[in-house]
Structure formats: C-alpha cells, structure tokens
Amino acid sequence: MTREMEPPPKPTTSLFDVYLRLRPTFSPGAERFLDVEDGGRSAPTHITIRPPTNDHRKRAIERFAFTQVFEEEAAQLDLFKGTGLPGIIEGVLGQPGREGRDGLLATLGVTGSGKSHTILGSKAQRGLTQLSLDTLYQSIGQRITSLAENDSTFPSLCQADVSEAQLFPASAFLESLYGDGALPDRAASRAATPMMDVSFMSASANPKRYIPRLSNLPQYPAIEDITASADQSAEYAVVISMYEVYNDRIFDLLTASATKGAAAKRRTLLFKSTEQSPDKKVVAGLKKVVCSSLDEALLVLETGLTERRVAGTGSNAVSSRSHGFICVEVKKRHRGAVLGPWTSSSLTIVDLAGSERARTAKTAGATLAEAGKINESLMYLGQCMQMQSDNAENLSKPQNVVPFRQCKLTELLFSNSFPSAHHNHHNRKPPQKAIMIVTADPLGDYNATSQILRYSALAREVTVPRVPSVTQTILSATAASKGLASGRTTPSATQEELERALAELARLREQMEVMQLQLSDEISRRRQAEASWKAAEDRMEEAEAEIRDEVWEEMERRLAEEQRRWRAARDEEAERNEVHMDAKLEILTRGIGAGEVEVYEDPAQTGEEMIAELEGENERLRLRLEEVERERGLRSPSKKMRVLKTRKWEGIEMDE
Ligand SMILES: Nc1ncnc2c1ncn2[C@@H]1O[C@H](COP(=O)(O)OP(=O)(O)OP(=O)(O)O)[C@@H](O)[C@H]1O
C-alpha cells in the first residue's frame, strides 16, 4: 500500500469535487478492467482497476477515490442532481443583496469516453449545459430584464462589462446570422430591440449554413421539479459567450469565421487584465450575447458548437480537438426606484479535449503536434489536480502552491479559484465552486484511462497484484510434495524452517514489488516535472524574446516620437525667428521712412515763394556787382566802359 486512503472524500478547500462517470459500453467481448466498490447505503465512491490479463508488466491493482462514482445506468438527470449543479446555479444567482459565486463544471476523459455526451447531450437527450440553462431561466423567471422595456438597459449592460467585449441582444445576433428562419417567436421584443450595427456577421443568412431549429433540439429530460432560489429583490440578465482553447490559443466561437470559409484567419484573444479589470484577468474582446430566454440561449449555444465543429481541424467529426468553454454570465442589479449597479457571476462549462496516446492516435504532422499540445495542457491540469490531492492529504503541512499559470487551460480553469491578492478584503468574492466529471469506459483503453484516473482521483491506493507469484508457486509445490511423499517425510523442523524462509522471501518480494511501483511512480512524476520545467524554460525564452521585441518597438516608437517632437519644435522656433526678423525689418523700414522726411526732404515750396527767393538773390547779386564795379572804376581807366556795358545789359533785361 503506498498511500493511506482517506474516508469518502468531501474536500472543502480543494479546487474541484471530482466525480467519475462510467459510460455504457458497446464493445462486446472486451475485457472489463474497472470495478466499482459497493458503497453500502450511500453512493459508491471507490473503484479498482486491474491491468489486463495479458499485461506483461506485472502492474499493480489500483484503487481510486472520488467524490462520487456514477455507474453506467446513471441518467443525465442523476448526474445533474448528484453533482450538486442546482446548488452551484443558486450560488451564481447570489443570495439576496449579495454578489453571486462563480461556478465551474468541466469534463475530463479519454477520447470517446462520454465527455461531450455528459456535458452537451445527444440528439435524444439534453446534456448538463442545457439542463443548467433551463434551471437558470426557470429560477430567474419574471425577474429577467427586458431589453425592450427600457432603452437604457442594454447600454448599461455594455458599460458594466469589463472585458472589452462587444455585446449584442440575441435577437439582433441570431437574425443577422440566420434571418428569421430559426428564431423563436419574439415579435414583441424584436420590435423594440435596440438598433445596432450587426456588421460582425455580414456574411449573414448564408443559405448553405446549418440553421439550428428549436424543434430539432432534445426536450428530454425535463427539469420542472428543479429550481434554484433567486434574489427576489433583483433583476437579472444572462449574457452568453463561447470560446475554445486550441494549441494554447483562445478563439471566439461566436465570431462567424465558419461562414467565411475554412481558410478564414481567426483572431486570437488574450487572457489579460483590462483597464476596467486591473486585478482580475479576463478573456478580452469576446462577442457576448444577451439572451432573454432559454430558447435564445439554446440557439446561441448551437451556433457556437457549430462554429467549434466547422472551424476546427476538420478531422474532429468524432473527437473534439480543442477545449471548449461556454461562459454563462449572470448579471444582477437591485430593482427599485433607484436601480443598483450590475454585478456579475458566471457559470463556466468546459468540454476538455480528449487525451490521446500519440502512439495509438494514427496522426501525423500538425495533428500530432496538436495532440501533443492537448496532452501537454492536460498534463499541466494533472499536475494541478495532483497538487490538490497532495494538499488534501497533508492538511497539517504547509500547502503547495498549485502551478496553474503554466498554460492557458489551467489559467482559465483556476484563476478564479485563487482570487487576486490585490483585491481588498471587502470586495473579495468567494472562490469559485468547481466540479470535474471524469468519464471512463470500463472496457476501453486501460493505459489511457488509468493515466487520467491517476491524476484526477482525490486519493489513490496501490496493491500488489494477487496473481500467483513465484513464491506462491514454490509454496504450493512444497505443500504438494509434502502430501505426495508418503513414507519419506522430511523432518518437521526443517520443513517449518523452509516454510518460514519461503514466507520471508514472499514478504520481501512483495515489498520489493511495492517499492518498484513507487519507483516507477516517482520516475514518471520526475519526467513530468522535467517536461514542465523544459516547457517553462521555453515559455520563458519566448516571453523574453517577446518582451525584447516589445521593448525595442517601444524604444523605436518613442525615438520616432521624440524626433517628431524635436523637429516640430525646431520648425516652430525657425518660424518664430522668421516672424521676429520680419517684425524687426518692418520696424526698421518704418524707422528709416520717418528719418527721410525729417532729414533729407525740403519742405515743399510754392511757385511765388521760389520767384521771390530768386528775385531776392538776383537783387543781392546785382548789388554786389555794382559794388564791385564801383570799386574797380575808382582804380582803372576802363571803368566807364564797363559801367556802359552794365547799363546796356540792364536795358536789354528791362526790355525783355
Ligand atoms: N452515458 C452514455 N450513455 C449513452 N451513450 C453514451 C454515453 N456516454 C457516451 N456515449 C456515446 O459514446 C460516444 C462517444 O461519446 P462522446 O462523443 O461524448 O465522447 P467524448 O469523450 O466527448 O469524445 P471526444 O473527446 O472525442 O470528443 C457517443 O456516440 C455518445 O453518444
């Protein structure tokens, strides 16, 4: 025995309650390797698996404990009630005046073990998703908000969303996709549906597109007798979004890439904190549809499921190659004279991809890589669950940190189980309530099933196979020889000693076998740890390269911006200088103009003034001349002559 078995486990602090569901088998003649232990008056909780008889590796018989085991004959409704889903829905609806608690339901199992059947149902039966939606709408009843009644309801819902999502009323969403064909009769609400841009599905009403019809959807089982109590003082809105995680990337399932052909490039969404949600990571940028009735919700669900089938690899007619997420957000606000703010809790339903052994899956190339990614994410999930069961077994010891940030899948599944440490105490929501349903075919693939059971079970116990061992063979041979050899009996002391020695040998051999099992267990755990170490290193390198690129881009952007800023400043400075120079020049020019008037220009003279001035000058000159003549006449003989000449000149002048 390697581990002490806990009494029927009902973990309260663990990440998940884990249920096992066995599927009815359709392989006549196959060997059954799994047995359910009778639980007495309560439901069974333990199973045993034994290796096939042709197993040459002499592996141990293993015993596993679950919260509850559902056997082959369990119906969908048994699962719905037995796993406590109505209680989880009640938690999501929230107590009066209180915010609801998030819920999570996931299925895990080998390909073909019945995960999709459990969660989504079949043509004839509804799955846990449809049953949950039915219970939800039935419980909300008349308290569902009407988008038609109040014009401000839809915008207020959009405003309250913190995930950068685009919200659409279901009527607009479905009508843009299918036209009127598949829609439930919503004449009243359609008339008043807020008008909006529905170009997101402009390839609408493609006649070849599969149109879901409510009449084709299963009605069985009915859940009339099940309701969860809702907050009587509140009004509710139900918002549905769907996405899948494929190769560790997130894709929206309500974006109609399927209408645009298989080659259409799908946009990857990020799981991140947003401006409005700095403390909690959310899938950002999803399309979300506000569904006012169960019919609308079922049609939106069918739309997303079709997208998942069509947009996948094409090889998944039978097997889901991605982890599918259905997110039902329940928004609630106080209804009264003053409407309260919307609060939000969600029920997330996850259909995990089937794990496959690369050896048995006849796949190659991309599909093999994809199988690798699926197995890798399931391995990380296994590590988280393993940690959960280790923690549950060692409650007195310091609890291990669950390594849920290793891949998108575990981050999406567990981040609400560990609310951010930044949340203040008053705002802190209780951690989500989560259920894992492990599905198994008791006549299916022993290796793949035992691998999943090993990491998903809440407790495990290993015993050595009770097949005839070498020791037993020797012992029985000894006993036989004792009976046969009549008359020649071995001395009894020797016989007893031999038997004691053989018994000791048998004990040691058993111990050795247990230790061998423990060793192989440890080896496989070490290999897993090494693989995740290596993957973490790769991711670190990738992240480092991404950060380096980002930093480089940021630096270039800032440099360019700085250059732009610098150039703009320089141009501005140059312009300012030019204006300054112009202004100076103008002042100078004006200054120079004013100087000419004062310094160089004579005051303007009239004609008379000029004549008067000239006559005065003339007079002055004549007087000067006479004076000079007089002086000369007194001194020379030609004086007379010159006087005469002057008189003659005066005479002419006077005649003129
Ligand atoms: N409990 C059940 N009762 C009746 N039929 C079942 C049950 N479980 C599974 N099946 C049938 O078995 C087949 C495989 O089941 P299902 O598709 O749900 O497997 P899966 O685990 O989702 O596989 P994959 O991972 O490949 O998607 C289906 O035809 C389904 O109807």
PDB file of C-alpha atoms in Angstrom, residues 293-469:
ATOM      1  CA  SER A 293     -34.994  33.439 -22.838  1.00  0.00           C
ATOM      2  CA  LEU A 294     -33.946  29.789 -22.782  1.00  0.00           C
ATOM      3  CA  ASP A 295     -34.767  29.497 -26.493  1.00  0.00           C
ATOM      4  CA  GLU A 296     -32.383  32.304 -27.387  1.00  0.00           C
ATOM      5  CA  ALA A 297     -29.677  30.815 -25.181  1.00  0.00           C
ATOM      6  CA  LEU A 298     -30.057  27.378 -26.802  1.00  0.00           C
ATOM      7  CA  LEU A 299     -29.782  28.844 -30.303  1.00  0.00           C
ATOM      8  CA  VAL A 300     -26.668  30.820 -29.374  1.00  0.00           C
ATOM      9  CA  LEU A 301     -25.202  27.649 -27.839  1.00  0.00           C
ATOM     10  CA  GLU A 302     -25.883  25.700 -31.052  1.00  0.00           C
ATOM     11  CA  THR A 303     -24.253  28.492 -33.075  1.00  0.00           C
ATOM     12  CA  GLY A 304     -21.070  28.295 -31.024  1.00  0.00           C
ATOM     13  CA  LEU A 305     -20.985  24.500 -31.145  1.00  0.00           C
ATOM     14  CA  THR A 306     -21.354  24.550 -34.930  1.00  0.00           C
ATOM     15  CA  GLU A 307     -18.503  27.042 -35.160  1.00  0.00           C
ATOM     16  CA  ARG A 308     -16.374  24.751 -32.990  1.00  0.00           C
ATOM     17  CA  ARG A 309     -17.072  21.804 -35.270  1.00  0.00           C
ATOM     18  CA  VAL A 310     -16.546  23.702 -38.522  1.00  0.00           C
ATOM     19  CA  ALA A 311     -13.614  25.902 -37.566  1.00  0.00           C
ATOM     20  CA  GLY A 312     -11.635  23.027 -36.058  1.00  0.00           C
ATOM     21  CA  THR A 313      -9.149  20.929 -37.927  1.00  0.00           C
ATOM     22  CA  GLY A 314     -11.784  19.178 -39.958  1.00  0.00           C
ATOM     23  CA  SER A 315     -10.694  15.850 -38.501  1.00  0.00           C
ATOM     24  CA  ASN A 316     -12.874  16.173 -35.459  1.00  0.00           C
ATOM     25  CA  ALA A 317     -16.115  14.706 -36.693  1.00  0.00           C
ATOM     26  CA  VAL A 318     -15.960  12.358 -33.749  1.00  0.00           C
ATOM     27  CA  SER A 319     -13.388  13.784 -31.449  1.00  0.00           C
ATOM     28  CA  SER A 320     -13.105  17.301 -30.021  1.00  0.00           C
ATOM     29  CA  ARG A 321      -9.632  18.661 -30.676  1.00  0.00           C
ATOM     30  CA  SER A 322      -9.965  21.782 -28.601  1.00  0.00           C
ATOM     31  CA  HIS A 323     -11.021  22.678 -25.081  1.00  0.00           C
ATOM     32  CA  GLY A 324     -14.461  24.284 -25.456  1.00  0.00           C
ATOM     33  CA  PHE A 325     -15.633  26.957 -22.979  1.00  0.00           C
ATOM     34  CA  ILE A 326     -19.264  28.021 -22.558  1.00  0.00           C
ATOM     35  CA  CYS A 327     -19.487  31.053 -20.322  1.00  0.00           C
ATOM     36  CA  VAL A 328     -22.868  31.985 -18.862  1.00  0.00           C
ATOM     37  CA  GLU A 329     -22.583  35.336 -17.115  1.00  0.00           C
ATOM     38  CA  VAL A 330     -25.425  36.132 -14.785  1.00  0.00           C
ATOM     39  CA  LYS A 331     -25.691  39.894 -14.227  1.00  0.00           C
ATOM     40  CA  LYS A 332     -27.867  41.154 -11.452  1.00  0.00           C
ATOM     41  CA  ARG A 333     -28.855  44.558 -10.076  1.00  0.00           C
ATOM     42  CA  HIS A 334     -31.122  45.776  -7.342  1.00  0.00           C
ATOM     43  CA  ARG A 335     -34.591  46.544  -8.678  1.00  0.00           C
ATOM     44  CA  GLY A 336     -36.258  49.533  -7.068  1.00  0.00           C
ATOM     45  CA  ALA A 337     -36.878  53.232  -7.505  1.00  0.00           C
ATOM     46  CA  VAL A 338     -33.139  53.625  -7.971  1.00  0.00           C
ATOM     47  CA  LEU A 339     -31.539  50.843  -9.958  1.00  0.00           C
ATOM     48  CA  GLY A 340     -28.364  49.440  -8.442  1.00  0.00           C
ATOM     49  CA  PRO A 341     -25.156  48.756 -10.393  1.00  0.00           C
ATOM     50  CA  TRP A 342     -24.814  45.458 -12.279  1.00  0.00           C
ATOM     51  CA  THR A 343     -22.784  42.750 -10.553  1.00  0.00           C
ATOM     52  CA  SER A 344     -21.685  39.655 -12.382  1.00  0.00           C
ATOM     53  CA  SER A 345     -21.079  35.990 -11.595  1.00  0.00           C
ATOM     54  CA  SER A 346     -20.578  33.248 -14.076  1.00  0.00           C
ATOM     55  CA  LEU A 347     -21.128  29.585 -14.652  1.00  0.00           C
ATOM     56  CA  THR A 348     -18.387  28.289 -16.920  1.00  0.00           C
ATOM     57  CA  ILE A 349     -18.836  24.915 -18.588  1.00  0.00           C
ATOM     58  CA  VAL A 350     -15.791  23.298 -20.126  1.00  0.00           C
ATOM     59  CA  ASP A 351     -15.625  20.393 -22.540  1.00  0.00           C
ATOM     60  CA  LEU A 352     -11.973  19.383 -22.382  1.00  0.00           C
ATOM     61  CA  ALA A 353     -10.305  17.798 -25.400  1.00  0.00           C
ATOM     62  CA  GLY A 354      -9.844  14.059 -25.120  1.00  0.00           C
ATOM     63  CA  SER A 355      -6.378  12.907 -24.182  1.00  0.00           C
ATOM     64  CA  GLU A 356      -4.862  10.616 -26.721  1.00  0.00           C
ATOM     65  CA  ARG A 357      -1.822   8.472 -26.859  1.00  0.00           C
ATOM     66  CA  ALA A 358       0.263   9.649 -29.780  1.00  0.00           C
ATOM     67  CA  ARG A 359       1.122   6.019 -30.432  1.00  0.00           C
ATOM     68  CA  THR A 360      -2.484   4.901 -30.766  1.00  0.00           C
ATOM     69  CA  ALA A 361      -3.788   8.031 -32.438  1.00  0.00           C
ATOM     70  CA  LYS A 362      -2.926   7.452 -36.063  1.00  0.00           C
ATOM     71  CA  THR A 363      -1.996  11.036 -36.566  1.00  0.00           C
ATOM     72  CA  ALA A 364       0.903  12.796 -38.154  1.00  0.00           C
ATOM     73  CA  GLY A 365       2.412  16.234 -38.633  1.00  0.00           C
ATOM     74  CA  ALA A 366       0.240  19.107 -37.483  1.00  0.00           C
ATOM     75  CA  THR A 367      -2.370  16.852 -35.933  1.00  0.00           C
ATOM     76  CA  LEU A 368       0.296  15.084 -33.940  1.00  0.00           C
ATOM     77  CA  ALA A 369       1.649  18.413 -32.716  1.00  0.00           C
ATOM     78  CA  GLU A 370      -1.894  19.339 -31.809  1.00  0.00           C
ATOM     79  CA  ALA A 371      -2.293  16.061 -29.889  1.00  0.00           C
ATOM     80  CA  GLY A 372       0.978  16.984 -28.160  1.00  0.00           C
ATOM     81  CA  LYS A 373      -0.423  20.363 -27.120  1.00  0.00           C
ATOM     82  CA  ILE A 374      -3.621  18.763 -25.857  1.00  0.00           C
ATOM     83  CA  ASN A 375      -1.678  16.245 -23.844  1.00  0.00           C
ATOM     84  CA  GLU A 376       0.660  18.950 -22.581  1.00  0.00           C
ATOM     85  CA  SER A 377      -2.210  21.105 -21.312  1.00  0.00           C
ATOM     86  CA  LEU A 378      -3.861  18.038 -19.761  1.00  0.00           C
ATOM     87  CA  MET A 379      -0.546  17.175 -18.154  1.00  0.00           C
ATOM     88  CA  TYR A 380      -0.443  20.631 -16.549  1.00  0.00           C
ATOM     89  CA  LEU A 381      -4.053  20.129 -15.469  1.00  0.00           C
ATOM     90  CA  GLY A 382      -2.991  16.788 -13.997  1.00  0.00           C
ATOM     91  CA  GLN A 383      -0.171  18.454 -12.065  1.00  0.00           C
ATOM     92  CA  CYS A 384      -2.605  20.981 -10.591  1.00  0.00           C
ATOM     93  CA  MET A 385      -5.020  18.239  -9.595  1.00  0.00           C
ATOM     94  CA  GLN A 386      -2.203  16.111  -8.228  1.00  0.00           C
ATOM     95  CA  MET A 387      -1.181  19.044  -6.086  1.00  0.00           C
ATOM     96  CA  GLN A 388      -4.772  19.322  -4.915  1.00  0.00           C
ATOM     97  CA  SER A 389      -4.859  15.719  -3.763  1.00  0.00           C
ATOM     98  CA  ASP A 390      -1.396  16.031  -2.140  1.00  0.00           C
ATOM     99  CA  ASN A 391      -2.574  19.136  -0.286  1.00  0.00           C
ATOM    100  CA  ALA A 392      -5.795  17.426   0.798  1.00  0.00           C
ATOM    101  CA  GLU A 393      -3.791  14.521   2.193  1.00  0.00           C
ATOM    102  CA  ASN A 394      -1.384  16.750   4.078  1.00  0.00           C
ATOM    103  CA  LEU A 395      -3.636  19.387   5.542  1.00  0.00           C
ATOM    104  CA  SER A 396      -1.365  19.757   8.577  1.00  0.00           C
ATOM    105  CA  LYS A 397       1.676  20.567   6.405  1.00  0.00           C
ATOM    106  CA  PRO A 398       2.302  23.823   4.518  1.00  0.00           C
ATOM    107  CA  GLN A 399       0.170  23.677   1.395  1.00  0.00           C
ATOM    108  CA  ASN A 400       1.867  23.537  -2.010  1.00  0.00           C
ATOM    109  CA  VAL A 401       1.250  26.288  -4.491  1.00  0.00           C
ATOM    110  CA  VAL A 402      -0.878  24.971  -7.337  1.00  0.00           C
ATOM    111  CA  PRO A 403       1.084  25.745 -10.527  1.00  0.00           C
ATOM    112  CA  PHE A 404      -1.896  26.909 -12.570  1.00  0.00           C
ATOM    113  CA  ARG A 405      -0.122  29.581 -14.609  1.00  0.00           C
ATOM    114  CA  GLN A 406       1.734  27.040 -16.752  1.00  0.00           C
ATOM    115  CA  CYS A 407      -0.685  27.114 -19.665  1.00  0.00           C
ATOM    116  CA  LYS A 408      -3.835  28.886 -20.874  1.00  0.00           C
ATOM    117  CA  LEU A 409      -6.084  25.984 -19.952  1.00  0.00           C
ATOM    118  CA  THR A 410      -5.126  25.799 -16.264  1.00  0.00           C
ATOM    119  CA  GLU A 411      -5.033  29.588 -16.014  1.00  0.00           C
ATOM    120  CA  LEU A 412      -8.579  29.802 -17.361  1.00  0.00           C
ATOM    121  CA  LEU A 413      -9.770  26.975 -15.128  1.00  0.00           C
ATOM    122  CA  PHE A 414      -8.145  28.018 -11.882  1.00  0.00           C
ATOM    123  CA  SER A 415      -7.577  31.767 -11.736  1.00  0.00           C
ATOM    124  CA  ASN A 416     -10.992  32.269 -10.111  1.00  0.00           C
ATOM    125  CA  SER A 417     -10.080  29.660  -7.516  1.00  0.00           C
ATOM    126  CA  PHE A 418      -7.295  31.938  -6.320  1.00  0.00           C
ATOM    127  CA  PRO A 419      -8.682  35.473  -6.416  1.00  0.00           C
ATOM    128  CA  SER A 420      -6.061  38.133  -6.855  1.00  0.00           C
ATOM    129  CA  ALA A 421      -4.178  39.166  -3.747  1.00  0.00           C
ATOM    130  CA  HIS A 422      -4.716  42.803  -4.767  1.00  0.00           C
ATOM    131  CA  HIS A 423      -8.436  42.589  -4.113  1.00  0.00           C
ATOM    132  CA  ASN A 424      -9.301  44.308  -0.896  1.00  0.00           C
ATOM    133  CA  HIS A 425     -10.942  42.186   1.761  1.00  0.00           C
ATOM    134  CA  HIS A 426     -14.388  43.716   1.476  1.00  0.00           C
ATOM    135  CA  ASN A 427     -14.594  43.228  -2.269  1.00  0.00           C
ATOM    136  CA  ARG A 428     -13.184  39.747  -2.303  1.00  0.00           C
ATOM    137  CA  LYS A 429     -15.509  37.267  -3.933  1.00  0.00           C
ATOM    138  CA  PRO A 430     -15.573  33.739  -2.541  1.00  0.00           C
ATOM    139  CA  PRO A 431     -13.515  31.392  -4.732  1.00  0.00           C
ATOM    140  CA  GLN A 432     -15.399  29.593  -7.462  1.00  0.00           C
ATOM    141  CA  LYS A 433     -17.138  26.299  -6.768  1.00  0.00           C
ATOM    142  CA  ALA A 434     -15.820  23.762  -9.248  1.00  0.00           C
ATOM    143  CA  ILE A 435     -16.859  20.312 -10.339  1.00  0.00           C
ATOM    144  CA  MET A 436     -14.847  17.960 -12.504  1.00  0.00           C
ATOM    145  CA  ILE A 437     -16.591  14.992 -14.079  1.00  0.00           C
ATOM    146  CA  VAL A 438     -14.135  12.335 -15.199  1.00  0.00           C
ATOM    147  CA  THR A 439     -15.620   9.997 -17.778  1.00  0.00           C
ATOM    148  CA  ALA A 440     -14.360   6.490 -18.379  1.00  0.00           C
ATOM    149  CA  ASP A 441     -15.205   3.449 -20.449  1.00  0.00           C
ATOM    150  CA  PRO A 442     -14.630   0.395 -18.179  1.00  0.00           C
ATOM    151  CA  LEU A 443     -13.989  -1.714 -21.270  1.00  0.00           C
ATOM    152  CA  GLY A 444     -11.929   0.859 -23.123  1.00  0.00           C
ATOM    153  CA  ASP A 445      -8.223   1.675 -23.255  1.00  0.00           C
ATOM    154  CA  TYR A 446      -6.689   0.585 -19.927  1.00  0.00           C
ATOM    155  CA  ASN A 447      -3.471   2.607 -20.278  1.00  0.00           C
ATOM    156  CA  ALA A 448      -5.059   5.906 -21.229  1.00  0.00           C
ATOM    157  CA  THR A 449      -7.844   5.586 -18.648  1.00  0.00           C
ATOM    158  CA  SER A 450      -5.551   4.622 -15.775  1.00  0.00           C
ATOM    159  CA  GLN A 451      -3.317   7.593 -16.573  1.00  0.00           C
ATOM    160  CA  ILE A 452      -6.260  10.020 -16.277  1.00  0.00           C
ATOM    161  CA  LEU A 453      -7.627   8.346 -13.159  1.00  0.00           C
ATOM    162  CA  ARG A 454      -4.209   8.570 -11.510  1.00  0.00           C
ATOM    163  CA  TYR A 455      -4.062  12.329 -11.594  1.00  0.00           C
ATOM    164  CA  SER A 456      -7.739  13.155 -11.306  1.00  0.00           C
ATOM    165  CA  ALA A 457      -8.755  10.954  -8.367  1.00  0.00           C
ATOM    166  CA  LEU A 458      -8.917  12.522  -4.942  1.00  0.00           C
ATOM    167  CA  ALA A 459      -6.939   9.647  -3.410  1.00  0.00           C
ATOM    168  CA  ARG A 460      -5.142   6.575  -4.658  1.00  0.00           C
ATOM    169  CA  GLU A 461      -4.009   3.292  -3.211  1.00  0.00           C
ATOM    170  CA  VAL A 462      -1.791   0.711  -4.857  1.00  0.00           C
ATOM    171  CA  THR A 463      -1.740  -3.003  -4.054  1.00  0.00           C
ATOM    172  CA  VAL A 464       0.390  -5.737  -5.486  1.00  0.00           C
ATOM    173  CA  PRO A 465      -1.366  -7.971  -7.980  1.00  0.00           C
ATOM    174  CA  ARG A 466      -2.787 -11.066  -6.403  1.00  0.00           C
ATOM    175  CA  VAL A 467      -1.638 -13.246  -9.261  1.00  0.00           C
ATOM    176  CA  PRO A 468       0.235 -16.444  -8.422  1.00  0.00           C
ATOM    177  CA  SER A 469       3.728 -15.242  -7.640  1.00  0.00           C
TER     178      SER A 469
END
